[in-house]
Coordinates of N, CA, C and O in Angstrom, one line a residue:
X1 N -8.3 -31.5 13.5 CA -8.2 -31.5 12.1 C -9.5 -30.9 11.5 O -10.5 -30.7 12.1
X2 N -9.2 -30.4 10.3 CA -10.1 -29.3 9.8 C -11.2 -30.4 9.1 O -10.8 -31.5 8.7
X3 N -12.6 -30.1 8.9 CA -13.6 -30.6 7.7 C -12.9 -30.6 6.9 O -11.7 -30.2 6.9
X4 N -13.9 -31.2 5.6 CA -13.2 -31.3 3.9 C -13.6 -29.6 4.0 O -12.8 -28.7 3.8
X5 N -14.9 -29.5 4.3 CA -15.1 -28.0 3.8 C -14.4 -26.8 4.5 O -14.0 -26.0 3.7
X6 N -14.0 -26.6 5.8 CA -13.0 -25.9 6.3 C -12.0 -25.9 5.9 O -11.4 -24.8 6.0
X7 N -11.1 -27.0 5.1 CA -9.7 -27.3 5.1 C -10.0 -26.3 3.6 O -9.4 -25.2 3.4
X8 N -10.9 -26.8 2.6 CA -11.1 -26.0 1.6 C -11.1 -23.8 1.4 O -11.0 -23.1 0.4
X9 N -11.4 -23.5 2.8 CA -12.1 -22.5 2.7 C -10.1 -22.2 3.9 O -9.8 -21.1 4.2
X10 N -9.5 -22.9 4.2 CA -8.4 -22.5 4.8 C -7.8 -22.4 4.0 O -7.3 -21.3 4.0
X11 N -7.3 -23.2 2.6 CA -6.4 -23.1 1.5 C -6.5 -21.8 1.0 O -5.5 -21.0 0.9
X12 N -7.9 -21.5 0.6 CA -7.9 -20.7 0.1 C -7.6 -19.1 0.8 O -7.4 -18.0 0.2
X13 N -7.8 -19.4 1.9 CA -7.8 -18.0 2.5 C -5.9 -17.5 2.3 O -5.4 -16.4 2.1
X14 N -5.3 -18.8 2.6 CA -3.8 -18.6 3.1 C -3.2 -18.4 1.5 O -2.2 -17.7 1.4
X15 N -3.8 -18.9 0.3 CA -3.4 -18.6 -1.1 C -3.7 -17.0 -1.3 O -2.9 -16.1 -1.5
X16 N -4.9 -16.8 -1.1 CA -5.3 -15.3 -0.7 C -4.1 -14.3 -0.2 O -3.5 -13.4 -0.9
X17 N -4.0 -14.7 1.0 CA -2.8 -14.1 1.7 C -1.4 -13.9 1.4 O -0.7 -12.9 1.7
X18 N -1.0 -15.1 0.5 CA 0.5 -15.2 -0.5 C 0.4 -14.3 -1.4 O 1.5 -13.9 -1.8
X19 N -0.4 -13.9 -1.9 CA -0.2 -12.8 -3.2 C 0.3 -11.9 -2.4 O 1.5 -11.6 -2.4
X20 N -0.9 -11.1 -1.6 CA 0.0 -9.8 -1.6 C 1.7 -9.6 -0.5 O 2.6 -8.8 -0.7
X21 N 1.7 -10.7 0.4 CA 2.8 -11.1 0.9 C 4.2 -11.1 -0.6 O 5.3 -10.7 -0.3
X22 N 3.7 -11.6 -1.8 CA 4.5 -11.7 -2.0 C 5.2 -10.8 -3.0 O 6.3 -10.8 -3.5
X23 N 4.1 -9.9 -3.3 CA 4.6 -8.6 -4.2 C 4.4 -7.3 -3.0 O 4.5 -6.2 -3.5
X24 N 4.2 -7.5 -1.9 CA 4.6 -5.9 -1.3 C 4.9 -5.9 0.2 O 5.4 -5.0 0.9
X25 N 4.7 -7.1 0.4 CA 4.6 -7.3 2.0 C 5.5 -8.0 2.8 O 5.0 -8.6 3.7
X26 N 7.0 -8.2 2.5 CA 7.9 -9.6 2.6 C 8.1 -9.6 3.7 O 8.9 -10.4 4.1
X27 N 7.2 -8.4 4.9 CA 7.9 -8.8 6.2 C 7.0 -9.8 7.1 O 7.3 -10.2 8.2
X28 N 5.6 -10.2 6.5 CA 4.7 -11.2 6.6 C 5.0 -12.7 5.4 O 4.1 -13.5 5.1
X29 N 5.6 -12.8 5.2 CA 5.7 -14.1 4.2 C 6.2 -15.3 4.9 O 6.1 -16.5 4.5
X30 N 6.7 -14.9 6.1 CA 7.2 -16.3 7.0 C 6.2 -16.8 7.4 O 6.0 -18.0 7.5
X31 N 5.4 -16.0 7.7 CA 4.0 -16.8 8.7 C 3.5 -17.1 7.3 O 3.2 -18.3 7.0
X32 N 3.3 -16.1 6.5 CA 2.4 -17.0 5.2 C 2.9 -18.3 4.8 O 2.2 -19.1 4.3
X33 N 4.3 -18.5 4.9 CA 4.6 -19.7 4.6 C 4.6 -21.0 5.4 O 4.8 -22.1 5.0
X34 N 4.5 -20.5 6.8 CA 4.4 -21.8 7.8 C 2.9 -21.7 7.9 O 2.6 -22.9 8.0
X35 N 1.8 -21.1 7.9 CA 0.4 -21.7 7.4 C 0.5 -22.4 6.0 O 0.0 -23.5 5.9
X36 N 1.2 -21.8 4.8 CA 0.8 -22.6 4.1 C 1.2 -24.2 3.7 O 0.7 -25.0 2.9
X37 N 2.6 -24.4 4.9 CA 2.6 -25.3 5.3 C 2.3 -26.6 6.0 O 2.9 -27.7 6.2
X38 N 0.9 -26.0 6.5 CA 0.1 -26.5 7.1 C -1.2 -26.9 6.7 O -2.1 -27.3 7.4
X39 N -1.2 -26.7 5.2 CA -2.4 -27.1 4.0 C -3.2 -28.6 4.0 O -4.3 -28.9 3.8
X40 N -2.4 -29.2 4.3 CA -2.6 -30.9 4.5 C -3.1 -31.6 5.4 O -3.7 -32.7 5.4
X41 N -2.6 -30.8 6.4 CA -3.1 -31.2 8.2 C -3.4 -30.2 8.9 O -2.8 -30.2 10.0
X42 N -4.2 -29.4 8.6 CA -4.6 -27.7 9.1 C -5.7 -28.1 10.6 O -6.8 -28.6 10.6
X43 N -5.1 -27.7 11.6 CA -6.6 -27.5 12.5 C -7.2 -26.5 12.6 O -7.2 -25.6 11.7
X44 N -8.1 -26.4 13.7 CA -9.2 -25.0 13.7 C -7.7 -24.4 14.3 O -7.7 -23.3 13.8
X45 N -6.8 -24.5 14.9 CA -5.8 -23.4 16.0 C -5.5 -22.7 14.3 O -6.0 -21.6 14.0
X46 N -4.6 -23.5 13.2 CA -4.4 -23.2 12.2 C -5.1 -21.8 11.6 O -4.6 -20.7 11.2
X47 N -6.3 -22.3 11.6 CA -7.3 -21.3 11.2 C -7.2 -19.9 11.4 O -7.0 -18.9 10.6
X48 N -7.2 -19.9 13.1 CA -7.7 -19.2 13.3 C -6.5 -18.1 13.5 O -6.6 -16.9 13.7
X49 N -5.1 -18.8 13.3 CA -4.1 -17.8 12.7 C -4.3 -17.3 11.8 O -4.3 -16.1 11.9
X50 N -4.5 -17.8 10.5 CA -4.9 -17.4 9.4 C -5.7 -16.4 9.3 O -5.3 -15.4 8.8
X51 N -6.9 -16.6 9.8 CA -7.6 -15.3 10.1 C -7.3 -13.8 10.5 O -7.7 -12.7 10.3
X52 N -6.0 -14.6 11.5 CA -5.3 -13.1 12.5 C -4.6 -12.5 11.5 O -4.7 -11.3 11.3
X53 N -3.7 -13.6 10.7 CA -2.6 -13.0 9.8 C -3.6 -12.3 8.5 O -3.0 -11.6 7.7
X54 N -4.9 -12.4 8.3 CA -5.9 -11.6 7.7 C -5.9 -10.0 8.2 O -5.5 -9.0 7.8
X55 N -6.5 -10.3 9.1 CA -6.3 -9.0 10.0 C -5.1 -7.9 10.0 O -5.1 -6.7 9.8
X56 N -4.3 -8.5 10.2 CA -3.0 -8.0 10.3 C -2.4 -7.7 9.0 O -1.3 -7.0 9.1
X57 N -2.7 -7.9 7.8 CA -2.7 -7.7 6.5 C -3.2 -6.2 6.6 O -2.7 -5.1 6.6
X58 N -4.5 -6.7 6.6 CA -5.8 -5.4 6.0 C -5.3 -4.1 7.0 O -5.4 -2.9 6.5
X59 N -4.8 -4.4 8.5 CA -4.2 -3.4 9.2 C -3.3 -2.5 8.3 O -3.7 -1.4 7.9
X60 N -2.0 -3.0 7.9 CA -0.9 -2.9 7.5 C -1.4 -2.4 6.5 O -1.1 -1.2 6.3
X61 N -2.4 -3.1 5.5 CA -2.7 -2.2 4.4 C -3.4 -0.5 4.8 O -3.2 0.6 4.2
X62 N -4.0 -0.8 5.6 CA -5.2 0.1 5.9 C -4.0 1.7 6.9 O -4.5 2.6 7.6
X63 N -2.8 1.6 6.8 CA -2.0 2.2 7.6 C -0.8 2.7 6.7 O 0.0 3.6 6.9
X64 N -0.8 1.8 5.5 CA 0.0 2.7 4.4 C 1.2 1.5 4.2 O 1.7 1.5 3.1
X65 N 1.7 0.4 5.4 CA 2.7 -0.3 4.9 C 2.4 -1.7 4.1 O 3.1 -2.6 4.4
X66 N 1.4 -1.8 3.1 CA 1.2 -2.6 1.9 C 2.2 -2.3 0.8 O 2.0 -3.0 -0.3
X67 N 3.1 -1.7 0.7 CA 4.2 -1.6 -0.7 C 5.0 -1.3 0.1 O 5.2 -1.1 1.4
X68 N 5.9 -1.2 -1.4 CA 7.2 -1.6 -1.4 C 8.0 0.2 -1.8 O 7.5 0.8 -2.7
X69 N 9.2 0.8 -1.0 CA 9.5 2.0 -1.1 C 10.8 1.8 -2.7 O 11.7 1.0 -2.9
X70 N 10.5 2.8 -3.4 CA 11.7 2.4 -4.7 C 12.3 3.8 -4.6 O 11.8 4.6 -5.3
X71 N 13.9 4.5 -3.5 CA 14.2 5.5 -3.6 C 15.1 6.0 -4.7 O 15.5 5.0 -5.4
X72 N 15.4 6.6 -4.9 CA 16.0 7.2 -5.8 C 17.4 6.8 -5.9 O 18.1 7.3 -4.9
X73 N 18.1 6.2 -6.6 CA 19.8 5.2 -6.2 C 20.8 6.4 -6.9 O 22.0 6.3 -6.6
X74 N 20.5 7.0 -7.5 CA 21.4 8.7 -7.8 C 22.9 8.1 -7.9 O 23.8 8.2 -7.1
X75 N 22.9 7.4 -9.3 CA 23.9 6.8 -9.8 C 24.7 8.0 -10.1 O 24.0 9.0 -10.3
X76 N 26.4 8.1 -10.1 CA 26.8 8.3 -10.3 C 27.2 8.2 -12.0 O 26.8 7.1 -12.5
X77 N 27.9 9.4 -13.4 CA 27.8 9.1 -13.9 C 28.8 8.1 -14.8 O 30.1 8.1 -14.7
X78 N 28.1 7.3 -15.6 CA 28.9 5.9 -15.5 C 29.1 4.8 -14.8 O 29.6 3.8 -15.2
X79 N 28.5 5.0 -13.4 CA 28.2 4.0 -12.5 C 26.7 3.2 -13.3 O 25.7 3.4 -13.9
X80 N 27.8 1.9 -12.5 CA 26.1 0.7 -12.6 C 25.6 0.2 -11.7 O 26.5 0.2 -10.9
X81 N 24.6 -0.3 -11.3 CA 24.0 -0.7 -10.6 C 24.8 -2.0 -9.7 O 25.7 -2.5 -10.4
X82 N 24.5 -2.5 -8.3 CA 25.0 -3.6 -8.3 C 23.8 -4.5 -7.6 O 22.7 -3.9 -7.5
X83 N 23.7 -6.0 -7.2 CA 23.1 -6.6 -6.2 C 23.6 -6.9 -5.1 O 24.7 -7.3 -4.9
X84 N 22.6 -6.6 -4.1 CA 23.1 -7.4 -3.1 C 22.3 -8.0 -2.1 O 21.7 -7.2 -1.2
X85 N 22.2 -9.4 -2.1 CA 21.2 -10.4 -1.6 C 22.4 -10.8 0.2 O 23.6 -10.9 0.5
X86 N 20.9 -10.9 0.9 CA 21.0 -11.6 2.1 C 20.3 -13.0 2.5 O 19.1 -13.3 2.2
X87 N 21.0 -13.7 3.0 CA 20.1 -15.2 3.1 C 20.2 -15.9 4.3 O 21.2 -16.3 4.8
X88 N 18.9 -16.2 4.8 CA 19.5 -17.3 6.4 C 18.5 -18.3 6.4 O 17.4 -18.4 5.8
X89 N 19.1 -19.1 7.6 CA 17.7 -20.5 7.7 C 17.4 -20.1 9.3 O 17.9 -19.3 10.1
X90 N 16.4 -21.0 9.5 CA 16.4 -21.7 10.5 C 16.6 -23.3 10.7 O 16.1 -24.1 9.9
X91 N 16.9 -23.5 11.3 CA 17.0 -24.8 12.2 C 16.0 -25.3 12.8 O 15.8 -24.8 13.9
X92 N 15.3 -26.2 12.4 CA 14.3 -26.9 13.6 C 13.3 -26.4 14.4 O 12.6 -26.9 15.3
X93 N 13.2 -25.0 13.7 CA 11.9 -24.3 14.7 C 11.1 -24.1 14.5 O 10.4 -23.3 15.1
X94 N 10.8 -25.3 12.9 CA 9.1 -25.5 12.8 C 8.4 -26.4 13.5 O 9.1 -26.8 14.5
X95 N 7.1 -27.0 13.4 CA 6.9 -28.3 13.7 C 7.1 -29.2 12.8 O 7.2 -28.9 11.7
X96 N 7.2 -30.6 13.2 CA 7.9 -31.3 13.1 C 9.5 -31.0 12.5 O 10.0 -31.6 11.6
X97 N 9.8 -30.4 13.1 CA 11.6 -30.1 13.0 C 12.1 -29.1 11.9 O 13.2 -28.6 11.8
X98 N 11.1 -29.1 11.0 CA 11.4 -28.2 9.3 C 12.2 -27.5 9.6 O 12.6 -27.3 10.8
X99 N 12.9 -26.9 8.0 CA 13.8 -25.6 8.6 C 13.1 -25.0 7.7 O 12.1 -25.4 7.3
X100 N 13.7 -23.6 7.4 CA 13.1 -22.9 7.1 C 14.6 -21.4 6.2 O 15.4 -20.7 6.8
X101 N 14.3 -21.5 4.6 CA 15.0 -20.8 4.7 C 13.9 -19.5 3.8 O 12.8 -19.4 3.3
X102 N 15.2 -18.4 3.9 CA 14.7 -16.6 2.8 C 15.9 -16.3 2.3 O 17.0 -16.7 2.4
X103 N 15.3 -15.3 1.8 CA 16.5 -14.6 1.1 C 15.7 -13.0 0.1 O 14.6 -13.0 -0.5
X104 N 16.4 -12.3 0.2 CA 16.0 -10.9 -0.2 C 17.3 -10.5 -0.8 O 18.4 -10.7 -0.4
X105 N 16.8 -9.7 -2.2 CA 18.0 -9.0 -3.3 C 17.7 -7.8 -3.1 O 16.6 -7.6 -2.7
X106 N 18.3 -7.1 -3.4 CA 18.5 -5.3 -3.5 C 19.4 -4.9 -4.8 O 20.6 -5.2 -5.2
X107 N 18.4 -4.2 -5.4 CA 19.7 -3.3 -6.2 C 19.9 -1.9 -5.4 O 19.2 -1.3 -4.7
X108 N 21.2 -1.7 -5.9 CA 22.0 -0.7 -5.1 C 23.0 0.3 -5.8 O 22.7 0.6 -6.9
X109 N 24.1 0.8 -5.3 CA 24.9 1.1 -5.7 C 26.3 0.5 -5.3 O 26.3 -0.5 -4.5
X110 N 27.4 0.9 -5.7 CA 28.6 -0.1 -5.1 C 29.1 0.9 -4.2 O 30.3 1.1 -4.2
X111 N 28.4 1.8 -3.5 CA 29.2 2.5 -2.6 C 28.5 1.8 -1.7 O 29.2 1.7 -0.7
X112 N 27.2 1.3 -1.6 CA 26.5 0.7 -0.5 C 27.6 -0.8 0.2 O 27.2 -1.8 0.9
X113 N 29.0 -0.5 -0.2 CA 30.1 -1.3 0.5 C 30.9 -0.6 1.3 O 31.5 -1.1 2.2
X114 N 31.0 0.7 1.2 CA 31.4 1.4 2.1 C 30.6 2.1 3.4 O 31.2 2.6 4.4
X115 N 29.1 1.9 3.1 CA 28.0 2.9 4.1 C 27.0 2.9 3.7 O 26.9 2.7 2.5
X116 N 26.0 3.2 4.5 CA 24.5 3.2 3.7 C 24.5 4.0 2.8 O 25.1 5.1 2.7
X117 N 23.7 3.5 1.9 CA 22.8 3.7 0.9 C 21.6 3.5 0.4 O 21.1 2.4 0.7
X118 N 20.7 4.5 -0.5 CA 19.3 3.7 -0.7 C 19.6 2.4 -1.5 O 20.6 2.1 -2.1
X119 N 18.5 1.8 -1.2 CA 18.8 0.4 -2.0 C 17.4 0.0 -2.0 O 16.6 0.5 -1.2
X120 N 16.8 -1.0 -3.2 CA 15.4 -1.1 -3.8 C 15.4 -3.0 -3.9 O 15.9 -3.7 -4.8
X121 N 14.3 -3.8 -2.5 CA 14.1 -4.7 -2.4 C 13.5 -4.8 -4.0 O 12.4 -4.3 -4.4
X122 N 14.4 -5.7 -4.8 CA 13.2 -6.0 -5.9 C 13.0 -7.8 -5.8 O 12.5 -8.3 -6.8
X123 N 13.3 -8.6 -4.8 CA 12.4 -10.0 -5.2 C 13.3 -10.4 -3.5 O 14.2 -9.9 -2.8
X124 N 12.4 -11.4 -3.4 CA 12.1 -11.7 -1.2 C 11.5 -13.3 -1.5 O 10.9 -13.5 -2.5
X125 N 11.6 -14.1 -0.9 CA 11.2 -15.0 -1.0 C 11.9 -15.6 0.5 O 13.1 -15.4 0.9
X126 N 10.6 -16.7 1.3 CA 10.8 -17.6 2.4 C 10.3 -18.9 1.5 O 9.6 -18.8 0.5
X127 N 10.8 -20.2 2.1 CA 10.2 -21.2 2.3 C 10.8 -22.5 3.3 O 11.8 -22.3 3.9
X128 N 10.1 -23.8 3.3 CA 10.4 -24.5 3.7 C 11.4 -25.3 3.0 O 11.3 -25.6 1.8
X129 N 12.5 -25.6 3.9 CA 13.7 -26.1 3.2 C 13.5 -27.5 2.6 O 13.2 -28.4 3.4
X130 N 13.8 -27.8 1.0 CA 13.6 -29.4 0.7 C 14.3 -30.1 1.0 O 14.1 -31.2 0.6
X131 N 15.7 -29.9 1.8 CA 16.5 -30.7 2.0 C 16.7 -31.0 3.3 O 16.9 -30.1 4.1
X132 N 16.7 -31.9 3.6 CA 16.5 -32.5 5.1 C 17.9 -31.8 5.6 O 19.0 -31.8 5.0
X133 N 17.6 -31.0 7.0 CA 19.3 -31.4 7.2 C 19.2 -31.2 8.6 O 18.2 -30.7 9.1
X134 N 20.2 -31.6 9.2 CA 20.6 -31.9 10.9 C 22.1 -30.9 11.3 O 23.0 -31.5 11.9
X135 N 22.2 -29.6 11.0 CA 22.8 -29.0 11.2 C 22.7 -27.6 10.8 O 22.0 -27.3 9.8
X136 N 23.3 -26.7 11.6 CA 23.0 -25.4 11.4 C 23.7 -24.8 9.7 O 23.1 -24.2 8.8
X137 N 24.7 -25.3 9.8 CA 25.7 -25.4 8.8 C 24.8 -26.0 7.4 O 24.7 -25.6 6.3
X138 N 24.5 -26.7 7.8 CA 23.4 -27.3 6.4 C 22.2 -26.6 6.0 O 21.8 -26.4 4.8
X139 N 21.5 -26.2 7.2 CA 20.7 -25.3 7.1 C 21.0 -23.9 6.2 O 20.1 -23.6 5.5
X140 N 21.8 -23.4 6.3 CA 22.6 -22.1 5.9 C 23.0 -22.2 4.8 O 22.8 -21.2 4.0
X141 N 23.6 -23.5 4.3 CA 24.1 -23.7 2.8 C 23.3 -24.2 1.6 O 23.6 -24.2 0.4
X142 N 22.0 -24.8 2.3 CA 20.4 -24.8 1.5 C 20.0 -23.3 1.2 O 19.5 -22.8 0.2
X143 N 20.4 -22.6 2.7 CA 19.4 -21.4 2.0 C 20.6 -20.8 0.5 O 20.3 -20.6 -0.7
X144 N 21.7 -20.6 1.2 CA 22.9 -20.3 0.3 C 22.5 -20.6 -1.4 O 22.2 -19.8 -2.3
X145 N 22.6 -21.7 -1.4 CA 22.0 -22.1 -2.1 C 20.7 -21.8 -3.4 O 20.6 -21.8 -4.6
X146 N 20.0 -21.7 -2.5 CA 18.5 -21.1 -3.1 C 19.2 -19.7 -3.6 O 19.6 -19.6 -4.7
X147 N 19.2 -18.7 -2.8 CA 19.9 -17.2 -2.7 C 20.3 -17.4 -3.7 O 19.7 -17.1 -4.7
X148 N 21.7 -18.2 -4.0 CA 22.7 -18.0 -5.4 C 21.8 -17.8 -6.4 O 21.9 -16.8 -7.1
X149 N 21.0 -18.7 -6.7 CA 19.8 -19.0 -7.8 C 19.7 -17.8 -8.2 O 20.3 -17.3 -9.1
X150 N 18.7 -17.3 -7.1 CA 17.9 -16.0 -7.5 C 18.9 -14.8 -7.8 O 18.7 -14.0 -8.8
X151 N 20.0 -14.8 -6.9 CA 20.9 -13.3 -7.1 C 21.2 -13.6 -8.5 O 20.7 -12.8 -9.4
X152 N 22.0 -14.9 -8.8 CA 22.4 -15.1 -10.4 C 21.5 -14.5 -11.6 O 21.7 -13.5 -12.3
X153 N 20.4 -15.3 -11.6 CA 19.0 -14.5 -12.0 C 18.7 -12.9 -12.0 O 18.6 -12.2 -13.0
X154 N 18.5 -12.7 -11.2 CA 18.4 -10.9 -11.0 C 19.5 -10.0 -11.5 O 19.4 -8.9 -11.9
X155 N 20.8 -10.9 -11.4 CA 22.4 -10.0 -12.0 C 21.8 -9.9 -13.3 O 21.5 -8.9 -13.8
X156 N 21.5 -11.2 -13.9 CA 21.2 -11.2 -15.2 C 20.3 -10.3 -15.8 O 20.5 -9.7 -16.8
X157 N 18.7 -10.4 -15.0 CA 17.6 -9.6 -15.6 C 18.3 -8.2 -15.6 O 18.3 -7.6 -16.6
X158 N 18.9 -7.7 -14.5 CA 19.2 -6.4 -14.5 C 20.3 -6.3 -15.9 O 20.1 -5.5 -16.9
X159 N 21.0 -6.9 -15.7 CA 22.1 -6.5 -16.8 C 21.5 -6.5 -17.9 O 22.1 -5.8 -18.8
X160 N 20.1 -7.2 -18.3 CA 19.7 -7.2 -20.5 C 18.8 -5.8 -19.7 O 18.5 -4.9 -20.5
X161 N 18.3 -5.6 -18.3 CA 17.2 -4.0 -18.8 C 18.5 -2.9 -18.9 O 18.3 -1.9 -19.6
X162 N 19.6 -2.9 -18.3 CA 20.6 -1.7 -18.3 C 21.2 -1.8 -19.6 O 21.6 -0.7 -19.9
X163 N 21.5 -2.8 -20.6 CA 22.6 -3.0 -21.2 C 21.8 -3.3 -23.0 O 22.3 -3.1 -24.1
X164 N 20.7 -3.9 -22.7 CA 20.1 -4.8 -23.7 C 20.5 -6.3 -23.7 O 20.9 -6.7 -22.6
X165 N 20.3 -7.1 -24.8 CA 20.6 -8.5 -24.9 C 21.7 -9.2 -24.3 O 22.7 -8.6 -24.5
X166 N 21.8 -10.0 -23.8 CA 23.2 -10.9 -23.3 C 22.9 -11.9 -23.7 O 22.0 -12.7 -23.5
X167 N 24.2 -12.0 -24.6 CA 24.3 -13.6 -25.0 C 24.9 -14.6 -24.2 O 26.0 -14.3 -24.0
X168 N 24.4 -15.6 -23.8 CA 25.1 -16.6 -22.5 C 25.9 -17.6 -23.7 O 25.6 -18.0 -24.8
X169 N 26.9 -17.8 -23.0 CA 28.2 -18.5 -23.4 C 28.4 -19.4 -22.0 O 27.9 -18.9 -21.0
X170 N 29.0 -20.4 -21.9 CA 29.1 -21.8 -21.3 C 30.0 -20.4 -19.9 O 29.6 -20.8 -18.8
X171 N 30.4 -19.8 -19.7 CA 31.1 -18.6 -18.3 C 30.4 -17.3 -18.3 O 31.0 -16.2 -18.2
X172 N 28.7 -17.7 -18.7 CA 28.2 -16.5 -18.7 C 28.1 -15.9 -17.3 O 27.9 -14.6 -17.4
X173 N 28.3 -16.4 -16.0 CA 28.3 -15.4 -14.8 C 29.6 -14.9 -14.9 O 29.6 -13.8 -14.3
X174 N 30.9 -15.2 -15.4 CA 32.1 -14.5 -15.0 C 31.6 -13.3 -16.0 O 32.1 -12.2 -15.6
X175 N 31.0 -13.2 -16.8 CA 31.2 -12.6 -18.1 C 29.9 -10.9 -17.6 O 30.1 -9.8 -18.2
X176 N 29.1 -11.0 -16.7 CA 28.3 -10.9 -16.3 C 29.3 -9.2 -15.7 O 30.4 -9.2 -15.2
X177 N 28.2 -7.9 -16.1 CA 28.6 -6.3 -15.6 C 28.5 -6.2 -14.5 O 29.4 -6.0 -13.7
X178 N 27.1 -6.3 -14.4 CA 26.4 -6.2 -12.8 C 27.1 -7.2 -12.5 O 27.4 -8.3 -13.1
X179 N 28.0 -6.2 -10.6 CA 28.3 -6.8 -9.8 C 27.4 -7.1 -8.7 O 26.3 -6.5 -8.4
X180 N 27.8 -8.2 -8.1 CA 26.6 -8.9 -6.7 C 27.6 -9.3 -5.9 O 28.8 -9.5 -6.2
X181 N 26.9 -9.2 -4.4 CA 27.6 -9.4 -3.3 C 26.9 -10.0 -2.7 O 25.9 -9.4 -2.6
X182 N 26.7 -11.7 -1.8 CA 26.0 -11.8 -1.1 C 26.7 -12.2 0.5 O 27.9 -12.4 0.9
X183 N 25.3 -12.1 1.1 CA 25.7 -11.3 2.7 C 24.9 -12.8 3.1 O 24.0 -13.4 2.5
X184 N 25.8 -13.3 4.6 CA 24.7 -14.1 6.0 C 25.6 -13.6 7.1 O 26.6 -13.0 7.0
X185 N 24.9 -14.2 8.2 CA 25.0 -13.3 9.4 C 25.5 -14.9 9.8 O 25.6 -15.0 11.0
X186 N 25.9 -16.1 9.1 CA 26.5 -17.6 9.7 C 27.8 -17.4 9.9 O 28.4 -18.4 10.3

């Protein structure tokens, strides 16, 4: 177990680390989030990941992959934009048993259902699952869950920057331009 003053100077390092994790770097946010799940009961081993996942930051920056690429989506004319979010958990393969879910949105185009296309990560998010669960299937429909949230969210922001104002009425997702698709591999 860490000092009061270590545990202090680990918080902070791993809050440190969540920023840029979370605006350019989403393919480190897992580890940022199972240290920062380890805020309360941190040892020196803790630590001294912390420090690695420092390193391995400042690498990453220091090599060009700190951002985020925004390509060119060469809408079609009269085409709109669509979303499309992916989401998964894990099962049990934290310590003490946690799960663990993410989920990442893309805007895109709607041909990106036929075949690749560019598409523009705009919001990524991991965390520790709050709902206790003892199945894979549970695990999956927490993250589900969470995912829905955010995609719903994002249809929306997108739809008032492409469109202007939307007024929400009691069936405001049916009512909703931006189309969304979401994806798991369960």
């Amino acid at each position: 177990m860490l000092s009061p003053e270590d545990l202090t100077k680990y918080r902070q390092l791993v809050m440190r680390l969540r920023w840029p994790a979370q605006q350019v770097m989403p393919h480190v946010l897992y580890e940022i989030s199972k240290l920062a799940q380890r805020v309360s009961g941190a040892t020196y081993q803790d630590f001294q990941d912390a420090v690695k996942l420092h390193q391995k930051i400042l690498n990453e920056a220091a090599s060009g992959r700190a951002s985020l690429k925004y390509p060119k989506l060469d809408l079609k004319k009269g085409e709109r934009p669509c979303m499309v979010s992916y989401f998964d958990a894990s099962l049990g393969k934290e310590k003490d048993g946690k799960s663990q879910v993410g989920n990442v949105h893309f805007m895109t185009s709607e041909d990106a259902l036929h075949g690749p296309r560019p598409a523009i990560a705009i919001d990524f998010n991991t965390t520790k699952s709050t709902r206790v669960v003892r199945s894979s299937m549970a695990a999956e429909s927490a993250s589900l869950s969470v995912a829905i949230d955010r995609h719903l969210y994002n249809r929306l922001l997108l739809q008032m920057l492409w469109d202007g104002p939307f007024r929400l009425s009691a069936d405001w997702r049916k009512e909703l331009k931006v189309k969304g698709y979401v994806v798991t591999d369960a």
